[in-house]
GROMACS .gro file of C-alpha atoms in nm:
model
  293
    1UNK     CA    1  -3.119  -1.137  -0.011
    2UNK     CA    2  -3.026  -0.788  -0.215
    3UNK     CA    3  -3.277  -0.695  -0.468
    4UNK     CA    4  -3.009  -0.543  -0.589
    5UNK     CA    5  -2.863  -0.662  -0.997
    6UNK     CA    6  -2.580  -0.762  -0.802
    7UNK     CA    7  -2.620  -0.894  -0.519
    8UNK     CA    8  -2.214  -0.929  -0.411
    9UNK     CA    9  -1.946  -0.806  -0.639
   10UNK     CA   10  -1.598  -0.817  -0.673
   11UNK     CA   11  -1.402  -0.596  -0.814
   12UNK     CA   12  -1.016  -0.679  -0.865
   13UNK     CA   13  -0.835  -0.376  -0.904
   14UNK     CA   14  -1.016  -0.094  -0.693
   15UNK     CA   15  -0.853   0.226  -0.853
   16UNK     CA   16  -1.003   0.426  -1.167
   17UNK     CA   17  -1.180   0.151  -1.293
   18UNK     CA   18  -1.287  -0.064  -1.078
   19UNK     CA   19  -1.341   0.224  -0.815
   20UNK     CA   20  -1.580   0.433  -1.099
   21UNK     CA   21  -1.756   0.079  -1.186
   22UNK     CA   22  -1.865  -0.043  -0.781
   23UNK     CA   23  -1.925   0.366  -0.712
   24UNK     CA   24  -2.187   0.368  -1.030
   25UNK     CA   25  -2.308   0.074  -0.928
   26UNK     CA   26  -2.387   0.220  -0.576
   27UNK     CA   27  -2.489   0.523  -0.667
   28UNK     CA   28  -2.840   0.364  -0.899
   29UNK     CA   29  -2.830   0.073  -0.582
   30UNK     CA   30  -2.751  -0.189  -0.806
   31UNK     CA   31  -2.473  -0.343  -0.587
   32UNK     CA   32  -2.526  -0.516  -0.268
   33UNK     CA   33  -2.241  -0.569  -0.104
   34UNK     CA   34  -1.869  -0.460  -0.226
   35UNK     CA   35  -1.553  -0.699  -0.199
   36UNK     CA   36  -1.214  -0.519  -0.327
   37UNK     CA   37  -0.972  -0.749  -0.433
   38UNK     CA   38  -0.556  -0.633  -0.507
   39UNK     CA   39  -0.259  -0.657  -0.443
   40UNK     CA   40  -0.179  -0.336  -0.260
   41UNK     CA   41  -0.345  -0.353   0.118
   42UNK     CA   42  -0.326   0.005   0.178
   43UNK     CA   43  -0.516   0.092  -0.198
   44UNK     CA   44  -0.722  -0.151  -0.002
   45UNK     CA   45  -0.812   0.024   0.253
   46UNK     CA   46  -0.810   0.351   0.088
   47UNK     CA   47  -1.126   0.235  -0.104
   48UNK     CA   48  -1.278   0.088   0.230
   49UNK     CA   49  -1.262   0.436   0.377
   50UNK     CA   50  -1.370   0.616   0.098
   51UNK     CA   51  -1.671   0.388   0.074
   52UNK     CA   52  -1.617   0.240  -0.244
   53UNK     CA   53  -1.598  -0.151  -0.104
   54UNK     CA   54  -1.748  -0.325   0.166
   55UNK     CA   55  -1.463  -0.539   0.268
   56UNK     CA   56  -1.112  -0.679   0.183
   57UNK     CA   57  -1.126  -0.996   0.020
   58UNK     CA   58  -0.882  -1.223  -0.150
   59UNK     CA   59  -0.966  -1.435  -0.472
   60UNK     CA   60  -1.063  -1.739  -0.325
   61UNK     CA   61  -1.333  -1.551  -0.144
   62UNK     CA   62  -1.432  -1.353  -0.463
   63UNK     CA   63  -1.471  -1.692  -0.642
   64UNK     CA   64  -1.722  -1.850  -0.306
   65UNK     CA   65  -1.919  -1.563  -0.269
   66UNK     CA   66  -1.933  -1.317  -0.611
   67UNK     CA   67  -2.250  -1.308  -0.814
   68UNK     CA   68  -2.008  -1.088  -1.059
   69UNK     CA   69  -1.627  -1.065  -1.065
   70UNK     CA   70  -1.510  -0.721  -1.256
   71UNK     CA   71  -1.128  -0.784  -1.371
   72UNK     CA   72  -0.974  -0.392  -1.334
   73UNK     CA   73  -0.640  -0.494  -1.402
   74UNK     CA   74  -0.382  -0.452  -1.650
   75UNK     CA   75  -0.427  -0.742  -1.897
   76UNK     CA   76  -0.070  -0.903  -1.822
   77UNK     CA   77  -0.229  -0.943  -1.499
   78UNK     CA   78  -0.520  -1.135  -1.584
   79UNK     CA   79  -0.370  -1.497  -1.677
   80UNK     CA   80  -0.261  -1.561  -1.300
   81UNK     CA   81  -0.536  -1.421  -1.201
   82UNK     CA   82  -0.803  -1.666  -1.444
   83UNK     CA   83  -0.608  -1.922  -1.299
   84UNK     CA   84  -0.642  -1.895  -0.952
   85UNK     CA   85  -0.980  -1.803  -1.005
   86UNK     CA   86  -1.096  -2.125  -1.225
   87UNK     CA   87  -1.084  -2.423  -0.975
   88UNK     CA   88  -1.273  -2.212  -0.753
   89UNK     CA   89  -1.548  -2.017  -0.932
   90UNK     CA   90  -1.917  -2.103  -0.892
   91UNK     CA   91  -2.132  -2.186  -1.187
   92UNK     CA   92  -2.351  -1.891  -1.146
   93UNK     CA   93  -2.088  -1.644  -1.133
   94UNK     CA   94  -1.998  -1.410  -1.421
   95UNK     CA   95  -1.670  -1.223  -1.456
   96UNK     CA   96  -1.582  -0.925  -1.700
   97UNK     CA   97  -1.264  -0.741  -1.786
   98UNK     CA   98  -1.163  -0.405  -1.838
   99UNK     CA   99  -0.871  -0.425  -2.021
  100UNK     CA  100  -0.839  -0.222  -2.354
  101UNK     CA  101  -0.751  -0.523  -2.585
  102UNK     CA  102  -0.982  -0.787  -2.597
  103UNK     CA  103  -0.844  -1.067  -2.894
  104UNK     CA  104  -0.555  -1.191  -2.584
  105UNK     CA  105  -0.814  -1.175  -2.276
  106UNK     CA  106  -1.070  -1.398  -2.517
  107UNK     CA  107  -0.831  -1.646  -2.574
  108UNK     CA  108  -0.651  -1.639  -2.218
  109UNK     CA  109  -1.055  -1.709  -2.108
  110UNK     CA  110  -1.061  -2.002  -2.344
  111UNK     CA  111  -0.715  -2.177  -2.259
  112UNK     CA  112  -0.739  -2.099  -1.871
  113UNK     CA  113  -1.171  -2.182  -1.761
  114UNK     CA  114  -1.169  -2.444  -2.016
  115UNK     CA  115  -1.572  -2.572  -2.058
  116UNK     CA  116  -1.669  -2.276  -1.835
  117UNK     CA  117  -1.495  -1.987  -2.061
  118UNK     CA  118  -1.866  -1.918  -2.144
  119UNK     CA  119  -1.880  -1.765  -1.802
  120UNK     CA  120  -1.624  -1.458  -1.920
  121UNK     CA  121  -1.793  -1.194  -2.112
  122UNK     CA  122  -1.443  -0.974  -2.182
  123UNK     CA  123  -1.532  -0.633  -2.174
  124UNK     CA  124  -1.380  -0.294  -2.251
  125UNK     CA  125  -1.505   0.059  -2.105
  126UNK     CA  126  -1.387   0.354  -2.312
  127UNK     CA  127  -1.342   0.545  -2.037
  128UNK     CA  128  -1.105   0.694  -1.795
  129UNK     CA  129  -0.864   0.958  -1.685
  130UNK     CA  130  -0.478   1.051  -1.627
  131UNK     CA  131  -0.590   0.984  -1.248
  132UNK     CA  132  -0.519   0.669  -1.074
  133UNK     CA  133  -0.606   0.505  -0.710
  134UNK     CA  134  -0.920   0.483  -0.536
  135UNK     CA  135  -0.928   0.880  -0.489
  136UNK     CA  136  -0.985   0.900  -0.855
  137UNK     CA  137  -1.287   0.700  -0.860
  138UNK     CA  138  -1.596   0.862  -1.011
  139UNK     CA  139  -1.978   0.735  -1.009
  140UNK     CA  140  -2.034   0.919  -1.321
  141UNK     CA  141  -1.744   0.826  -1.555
  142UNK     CA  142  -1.897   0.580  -1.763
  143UNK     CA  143  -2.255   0.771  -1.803
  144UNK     CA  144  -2.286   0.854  -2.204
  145UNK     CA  145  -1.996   0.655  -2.213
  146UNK     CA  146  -1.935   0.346  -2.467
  147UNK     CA  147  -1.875   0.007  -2.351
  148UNK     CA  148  -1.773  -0.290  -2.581
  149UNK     CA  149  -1.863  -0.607  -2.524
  150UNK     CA  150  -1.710  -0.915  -2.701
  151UNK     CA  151  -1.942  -1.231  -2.603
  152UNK     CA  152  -1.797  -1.572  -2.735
  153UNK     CA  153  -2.012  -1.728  -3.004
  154UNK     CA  154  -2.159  -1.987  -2.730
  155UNK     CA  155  -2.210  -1.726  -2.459
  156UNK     CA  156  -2.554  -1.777  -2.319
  157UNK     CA  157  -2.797  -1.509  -2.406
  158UNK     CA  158  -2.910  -1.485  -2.023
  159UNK     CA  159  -2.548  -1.382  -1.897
  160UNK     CA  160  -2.475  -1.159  -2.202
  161UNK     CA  161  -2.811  -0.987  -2.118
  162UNK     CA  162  -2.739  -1.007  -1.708
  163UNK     CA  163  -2.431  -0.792  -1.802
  164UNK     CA  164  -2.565  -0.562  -2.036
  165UNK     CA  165  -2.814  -0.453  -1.777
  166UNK     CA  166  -2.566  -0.377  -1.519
  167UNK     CA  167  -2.354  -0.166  -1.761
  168UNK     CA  168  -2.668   0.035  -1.864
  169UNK     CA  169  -2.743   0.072  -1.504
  170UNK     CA  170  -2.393   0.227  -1.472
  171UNK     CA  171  -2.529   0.512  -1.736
  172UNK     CA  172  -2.340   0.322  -2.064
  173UNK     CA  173  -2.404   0.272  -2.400
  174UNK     CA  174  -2.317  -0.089  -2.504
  175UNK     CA  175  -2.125  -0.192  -2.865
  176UNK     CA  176  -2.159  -0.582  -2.923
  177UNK     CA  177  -1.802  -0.636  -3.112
  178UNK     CA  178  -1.586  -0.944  -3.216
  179UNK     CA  179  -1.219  -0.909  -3.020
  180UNK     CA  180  -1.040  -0.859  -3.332
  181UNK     CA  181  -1.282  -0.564  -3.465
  182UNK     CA  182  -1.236  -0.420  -3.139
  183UNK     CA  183  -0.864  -0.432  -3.137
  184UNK     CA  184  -0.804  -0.267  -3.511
  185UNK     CA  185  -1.013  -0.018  -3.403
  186UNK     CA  186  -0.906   0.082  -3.042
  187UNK     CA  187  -0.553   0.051  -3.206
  188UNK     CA  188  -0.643   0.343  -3.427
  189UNK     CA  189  -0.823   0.539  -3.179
  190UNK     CA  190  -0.660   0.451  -2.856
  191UNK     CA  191  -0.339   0.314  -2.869
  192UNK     CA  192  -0.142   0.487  -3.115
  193UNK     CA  193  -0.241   0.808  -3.017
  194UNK     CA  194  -0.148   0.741  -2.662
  195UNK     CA  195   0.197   0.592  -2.842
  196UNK     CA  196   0.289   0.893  -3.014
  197UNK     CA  197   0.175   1.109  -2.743
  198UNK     CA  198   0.453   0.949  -2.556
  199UNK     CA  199   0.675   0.954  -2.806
  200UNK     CA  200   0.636   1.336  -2.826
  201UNK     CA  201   0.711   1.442  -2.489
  202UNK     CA  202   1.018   1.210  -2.519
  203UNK     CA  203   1.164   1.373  -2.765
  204UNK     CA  204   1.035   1.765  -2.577
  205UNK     CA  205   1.220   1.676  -2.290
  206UNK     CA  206   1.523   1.569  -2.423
  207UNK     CA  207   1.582   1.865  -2.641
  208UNK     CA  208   1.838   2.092  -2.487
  209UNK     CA  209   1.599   2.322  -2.451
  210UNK     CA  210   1.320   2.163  -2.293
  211UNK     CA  211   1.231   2.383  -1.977
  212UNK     CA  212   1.160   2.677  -2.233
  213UNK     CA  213   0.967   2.450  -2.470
  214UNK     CA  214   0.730   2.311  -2.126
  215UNK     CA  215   0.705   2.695  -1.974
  216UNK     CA  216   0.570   2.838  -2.320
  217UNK     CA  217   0.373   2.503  -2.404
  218UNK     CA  218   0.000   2.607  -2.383
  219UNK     CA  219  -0.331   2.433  -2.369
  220UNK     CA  220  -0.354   2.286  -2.716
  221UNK     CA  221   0.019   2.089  -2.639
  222UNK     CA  222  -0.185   2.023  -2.297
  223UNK     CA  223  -0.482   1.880  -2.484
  224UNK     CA  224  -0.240   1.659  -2.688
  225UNK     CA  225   0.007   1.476  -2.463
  226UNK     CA  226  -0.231   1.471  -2.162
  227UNK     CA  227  -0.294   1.083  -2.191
  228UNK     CA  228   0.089   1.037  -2.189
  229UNK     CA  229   0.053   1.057  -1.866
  230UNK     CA  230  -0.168   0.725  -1.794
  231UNK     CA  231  -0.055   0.441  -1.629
  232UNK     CA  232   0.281   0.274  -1.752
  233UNK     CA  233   0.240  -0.104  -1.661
  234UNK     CA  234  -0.138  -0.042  -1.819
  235UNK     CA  235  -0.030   0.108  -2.152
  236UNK     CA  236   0.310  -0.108  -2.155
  237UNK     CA  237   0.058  -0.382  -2.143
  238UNK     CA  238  -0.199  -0.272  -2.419
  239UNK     CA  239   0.113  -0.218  -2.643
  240UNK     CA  240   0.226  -0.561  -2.602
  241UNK     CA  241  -0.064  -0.765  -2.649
  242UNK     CA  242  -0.165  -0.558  -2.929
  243UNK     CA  243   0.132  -0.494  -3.087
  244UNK     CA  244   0.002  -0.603  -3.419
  245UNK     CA  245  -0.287  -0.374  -3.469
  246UNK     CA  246  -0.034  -0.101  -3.354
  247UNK     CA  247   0.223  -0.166  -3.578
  248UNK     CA  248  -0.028  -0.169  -3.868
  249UNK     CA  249  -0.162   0.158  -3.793
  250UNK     CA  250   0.173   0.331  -3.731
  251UNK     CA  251   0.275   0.229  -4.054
  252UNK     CA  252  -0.028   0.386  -4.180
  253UNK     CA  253   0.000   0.700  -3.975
  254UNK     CA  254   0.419   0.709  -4.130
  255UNK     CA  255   0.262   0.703  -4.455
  256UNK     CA  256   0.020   1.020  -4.380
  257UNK     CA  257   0.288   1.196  -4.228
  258UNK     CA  258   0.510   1.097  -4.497
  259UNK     CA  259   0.305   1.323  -4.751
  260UNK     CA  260   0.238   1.603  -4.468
  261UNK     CA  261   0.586   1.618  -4.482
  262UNK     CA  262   0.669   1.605  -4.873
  263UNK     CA  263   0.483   1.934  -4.869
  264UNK     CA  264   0.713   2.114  -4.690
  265UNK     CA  265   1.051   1.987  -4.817
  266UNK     CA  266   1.175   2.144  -5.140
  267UNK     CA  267   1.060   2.351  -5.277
  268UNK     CA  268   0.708   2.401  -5.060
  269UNK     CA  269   0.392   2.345  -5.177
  270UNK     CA  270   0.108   2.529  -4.998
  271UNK     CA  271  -0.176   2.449  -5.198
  272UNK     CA  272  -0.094   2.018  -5.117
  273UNK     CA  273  -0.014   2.172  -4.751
  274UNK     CA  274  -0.343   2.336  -4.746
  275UNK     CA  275  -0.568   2.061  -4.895
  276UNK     CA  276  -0.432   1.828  -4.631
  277UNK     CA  277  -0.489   2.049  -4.366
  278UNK     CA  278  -0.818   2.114  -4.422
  279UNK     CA  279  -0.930   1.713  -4.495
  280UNK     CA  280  -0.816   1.654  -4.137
  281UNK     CA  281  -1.003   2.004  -4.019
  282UNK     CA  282  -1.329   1.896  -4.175
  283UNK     CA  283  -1.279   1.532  -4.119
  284UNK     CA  284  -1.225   1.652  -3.731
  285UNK     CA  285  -1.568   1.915  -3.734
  286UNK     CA  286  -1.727   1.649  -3.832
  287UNK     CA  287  -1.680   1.408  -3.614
  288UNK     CA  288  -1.622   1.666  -3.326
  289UNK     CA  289  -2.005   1.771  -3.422
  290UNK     CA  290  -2.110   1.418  -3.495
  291UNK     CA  291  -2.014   1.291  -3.115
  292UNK     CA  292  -2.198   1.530  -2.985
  293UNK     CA  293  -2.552   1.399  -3.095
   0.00000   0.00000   0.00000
């Protein structure tokens, strides 16, 4: 038997997330062996050769024979997935998420394992990258890195703990959060920024001028719209399910740009213009300094 903290995992969705999560894993020998689970055979494969999984497996045989089931999915994937997973999964076994909003995966747990919800610890890594697939799998990616945990009230301590362990062994720093804390504050920090970030280069590439706008843009317009670029049917997902928190903070972000903007129109007003500005600038040193430590 592995000595390892896991002694077979599974990992559903063997790309970025799930890739960077059985890599770490491997890299500290914490994993014994590796099942990939998905619904693309040659992504499959990709991560077999590359050394990321051990073998191909599909869910019934993740449910039989995983001591921990990591859910890298997008979460509108996750409620066919619980399900085929619940008549099968063994008491022992614990299974964690990914996904970026946590209040929906809680309660799809609840509604879909029934008694043996307490078995789901949902889970959220902030981490990641514009890359995608097995190839962009990276051992390191969640070292220094947060990870959120959101534990049901009667999770037992034991599994909370098991997990914990295996995400510091991965090189993370764990936050113990309630789902709805989590989602107001990844909507601020996350969601919305990735929303407007698309929303930007939608409206730069439908201006008439848009190859001269891309061919001058330099590495602060970079900076800014390079998570526009993430997955689709991941972010389309995280919109949806937390469309509430998102709405709330775009209506506070209209607000703020609302009164950037009043200082402009008119007749200008560079000392309002100025003492916004720098609020955001010091607001943004410090934190920039702050994240640091």
């Amino acid at each position: 038997m592995s000595n390892a903290l896991v002694p077979v995992l599974a990992v559903v969705g063997t790309g970025l997330i799930g890739g960077s999560f059985a890599a770490a894993l491997r890299r500290v020998g914490q994993a014994g062996r590796v099942l990939g689970v998905g619904r693309n055979p040659a992504s499959l494969q990709r991560a077999r050769d590359l050394g990321l999984i051990d073998g191909i497996a599909d869910l019934s045989q993740a449910a039989a024979q995983a001591d921990l089931i990591f859910l890298a999915t997008p979460v509108g994937a996750l409620a066919p997935i619980l399900q085929e997973l619940a008549p099968m999964l063994r008491p022992d076994t614990l299974i964690t998420d990914a996904g970026s909003t946590k209040s929906d995966v809680a309660r799809l747990a609840r509604e879909i394992l029934g008694d043996r919800h307490t078995q789901f610890i949902p889970g959220h890594p902030i981490a990641g990258s514009e890359m995608a697939g097995p190839e962009a799998a990276d051992p390191m990616l969640y070292h220094g890195r947060k990870v959120v945990l959101t534990p049901f009230e009667d999770t037992p301590g034991l599994l909370q703990h098991r997990l914990i362990r295996v995400w510091e062994a991965c090189g993370a720093r764990i936050a113990l959060m309630t789902p709805e804390a989590h989602d107001r504050a990844l909507a601020a920090v996350s969601h919305v920024p990735h929303f407007l970030a698309a929303a930007y280069m939608a409206q730069i590439i439908h201006a008439e001028d848009a190859d001269t706008r891309l061919n001058l843009a330099g590495t602060g317009f970079r900076d800014f719209t390079r998570i526009a670029a993430g997955s689709v049917e991941v972010w389309r997902d995280i919109f949806l399910s937390n469309r509430t928190a998102v709405l709330r903070e775009l209506d506070g972000f209209d607000q703020a740009l609302q009164a950037l903007r009043a200082t402009l129109e008119g007749d200008p007003d560079p000392a309002a213009l100025e003492a916004l500005l720098e609020q955001a600038a010091l607001a943004r040193r410090f934190w920039g300094g702050r994240s640091q430590m």
